[in-house]
Amino acid sequence: TVDMLPMSDGGDGFGNVMSSFLGAKVRRVRTVDAAHRPCYARWWWDAHTTTAIIESAQVIGLAMLPAGRFHPFELDTMGLARVLAAAGKMEPSRCLIGIGGSATNDGGFGLARALGWRFLTQQGNEVHVWPNLTSCREIIPPSHNLKLGRLVAALDVQNPLLGPEGCTRIYGPQKGVRPGDVVRAAAALNKLSQLMNRQHCKSFATVAGAGAAGSSDSSPAAGTVRAVHRGGRRALSSIVIVVDRTDHEGSSNGADVVSFSSVAGRPPNG
């Protein structure tokens, strides 16, 4: 007998897969996509386990945007803030967030700003767009924290945020980053990383998986989670999370062989 189970790489479909295992109910919240166009995004809530499930691709997904219409410098993660805030109102004990499939490359800048973080220049002016992070001199955290319980980020690849194998250089072209844009994009993320390390003791420039973001992978969303949530946080390969759930539900218990293909942590056809 062969049992076929759904898999997810943390990108498109992550919410449906995880909610099916938990029996979580769908919720909707009004927010904006990566280009700040109004939209409704789905997330899921399981009252029994007090678990929130969020799929970034439902909010700031590349598939939500017309091909070639927007440049990555125009896009950010701001829309995720309203979804996280909606989940936070439920005071979950655990929040599973799939960070793949995004259209963004902003290092979580938009999300952080929307949740109250301030990015200031030497003159005390606000930095409003992520490519201008090179002029940032100070990052000020918000006065309050999100109540998301244990935050588990589902990663799909092991690329770091910066360096030759960093997200912008390896996956940026899939999102519209042109060769001439790489230096500016990398410089902005490098400044963000330096300031977070220096001022808030959070270093993620070369951490494996910090450049992960689903099937297209150019948004350093692992850095996003570190930047905006100061509670318990754990980053796992999305396939580990899904397999863990199947074991918990007994789907693979007693199996002689559990087989799947994986490239950089991705399930087949992910």
mmCIF file of C-alpha atoms in Angstrom, residues 5-26 42-45 51-59 61 63 80 83-84 87 94-102 150-157 212-215 221 225 234-246 265-270:
data_model
loop_
_atom_site.group_PDB
_atom_site.id
_atom_site.type_symbol
_atom_site.label_atom_id
_atom_site.label_comp_id
_atom_site.label_asym_id
_atom_site.label_seq_id
_atom_site.Cartn_x
_atom_site.Cartn_y
_atom_site.Cartn_z
ATOM 1 C CA LEU A 5 0.836 12.787 1.438
ATOM 2 C CA PRO A 6 0.893 16.477 0.525
ATOM 3 C CA MET A 7 4.194 18.320 0.843
ATOM 4 C CA SER A 8 5.128 21.988 0.881
ATOM 5 C CA ASP A 9 8.340 23.954 0.494
ATOM 6 C CA GLY A 10 7.111 26.797 2.724
ATOM 7 C CA GLY A 11 5.828 28.750 -0.277
ATOM 8 C CA ASP A 12 2.545 28.592 -2.177
ATOM 9 C CA GLY A 13 0.257 25.984 -0.614
ATOM 10 C CA PHE A 14 2.000 25.870 2.776
ATOM 11 C CA GLY A 15 -1.124 27.062 4.589
ATOM 12 C CA ASN A 16 -3.398 24.497 2.978
ATOM 13 C CA VAL A 17 -0.985 21.645 3.729
ATOM 14 C CA MET A 18 -0.399 22.541 7.381
ATOM 15 C CA SER A 19 -4.039 23.430 8.070
ATOM 16 C CA SER A 20 -5.136 20.074 6.658
ATOM 17 C CA PHE A 21 -2.933 18.261 9.186
ATOM 18 C CA LEU A 22 -4.161 20.329 12.117
ATOM 19 C CA GLY A 23 -7.742 20.840 11.039
ATOM 20 C CA ALA A 24 -7.197 24.600 11.297
ATOM 21 C CA LYS A 25 -9.913 26.974 10.114
ATOM 22 C CA VAL A 26 -9.291 29.643 7.519
ATOM 23 C CA ARG A 42 -5.874 34.040 4.206
ATOM 24 C CA TRP A 43 -4.340 32.644 7.365
ATOM 25 C CA TRP A 44 -5.392 29.715 9.535
ATOM 26 C CA TRP A 45 -6.250 29.219 13.198
ATOM 27 C CA THR A 51 -1.698 27.484 16.570
ATOM 28 C CA ALA A 52 -1.662 30.184 13.907
ATOM 29 C CA ILE A 53 -0.527 29.332 10.377
ATOM 30 C CA ILE A 54 0.637 32.055 8.012
ATOM 31 C CA GLU A 55 1.694 31.708 4.390
ATOM 32 C CA SER A 56 3.738 34.655 3.144
ATOM 33 C CA ALA A 57 2.896 33.807 -0.458
ATOM 34 C CA GLN A 58 -0.762 34.559 0.355
ATOM 35 C CA VAL A 59 0.222 38.146 1.143
ATOM 36 C CA GLY A 61 3.649 36.361 -3.184
ATOM 37 C CA ALA A 63 2.446 34.896 -8.181
ATOM 38 C CA LEU A 80 2.641 40.730 6.337
ATOM 39 C CA VAL A 83 -1.623 39.253 9.085
ATOM 40 C CA LEU A 84 0.819 38.811 11.971
ATOM 41 C CA ALA A 87 -2.740 36.266 14.504
ATOM 42 C CA ARG A 94 2.675 28.718 18.424
ATOM 43 C CA CYS A 95 2.834 30.422 15.040
ATOM 44 C CA LEU A 96 3.957 28.554 11.912
ATOM 45 C CA ILE A 97 4.965 30.859 9.089
ATOM 46 C CA GLY A 98 5.940 29.699 5.612
ATOM 47 C CA ILE A 99 8.263 32.337 4.236
ATOM 48 C CA GLY A 100 8.599 31.100 0.668
ATOM 49 C CA GLY A 101 7.238 32.335 -2.633
ATOM 50 C CA SER A 102 7.577 36.036 -1.887
ATOM 51 C CA ARG A 150 6.717 30.071 19.748
ATOM 52 C CA LEU A 151 7.433 31.275 16.227
ATOM 53 C CA VAL A 152 8.497 28.587 13.747
ATOM 54 C CA ALA A 153 9.679 29.771 10.329
ATOM 55 C CA ALA A 154 9.508 27.231 7.491
ATOM 56 C CA LEU A 155 12.604 27.604 5.304
ATOM 57 C CA ASP A 156 13.130 25.992 1.921
ATOM 58 C CA VAL A 157 16.810 26.612 1.123
ATOM 59 C CA ALA A 212 15.307 31.594 2.171
ATOM 60 C CA ALA A 213 11.963 32.598 0.711
ATOM 61 C CA GLY A 214 10.159 29.794 -1.013
ATOM 62 C CA SER A 215 10.179 28.739 -4.629
ATOM 63 C CA ALA A 221 12.483 36.502 5.261
ATOM 64 C CA VAL A 225 11.404 37.082 11.600
ATOM 65 C CA ARG A 234 13.078 28.522 15.537
ATOM 66 C CA ALA A 235 13.892 28.110 11.856
ATOM 67 C CA LEU A 236 13.369 24.705 10.282
ATOM 68 C CA SER A 237 13.403 23.284 6.793
ATOM 69 C CA SER A 238 9.772 23.242 5.708
ATOM 70 C CA ILE A 239 10.055 19.573 4.813
ATOM 71 C CA VAL A 240 11.086 18.786 8.401
ATOM 72 C CA ILE A 241 7.958 20.549 9.683
ATOM 73 C CA VAL A 242 5.639 18.726 7.299
ATOM 74 C CA VAL A 243 7.192 15.317 7.938
ATOM 75 C CA ASP A 244 6.986 15.979 11.671
ATOM 76 C CA ARG A 245 3.269 16.631 11.300
ATOM 77 C CA THR A 246 2.719 13.452 9.289
ATOM 78 C CA GLY A 265 15.499 21.128 1.565
ATOM 79 C CA ARG A 266 12.673 21.312 -0.966
ATOM 80 C CA PRO A 267 10.117 18.579 -1.510
ATOM 81 C CA PRO A 268 9.598 17.327 -5.070
ATOM 82 C CA ASN A 269 7.774 19.741 -7.372
ATOM 83 C CA GLY A 270 7.958 22.357 -4.602
#
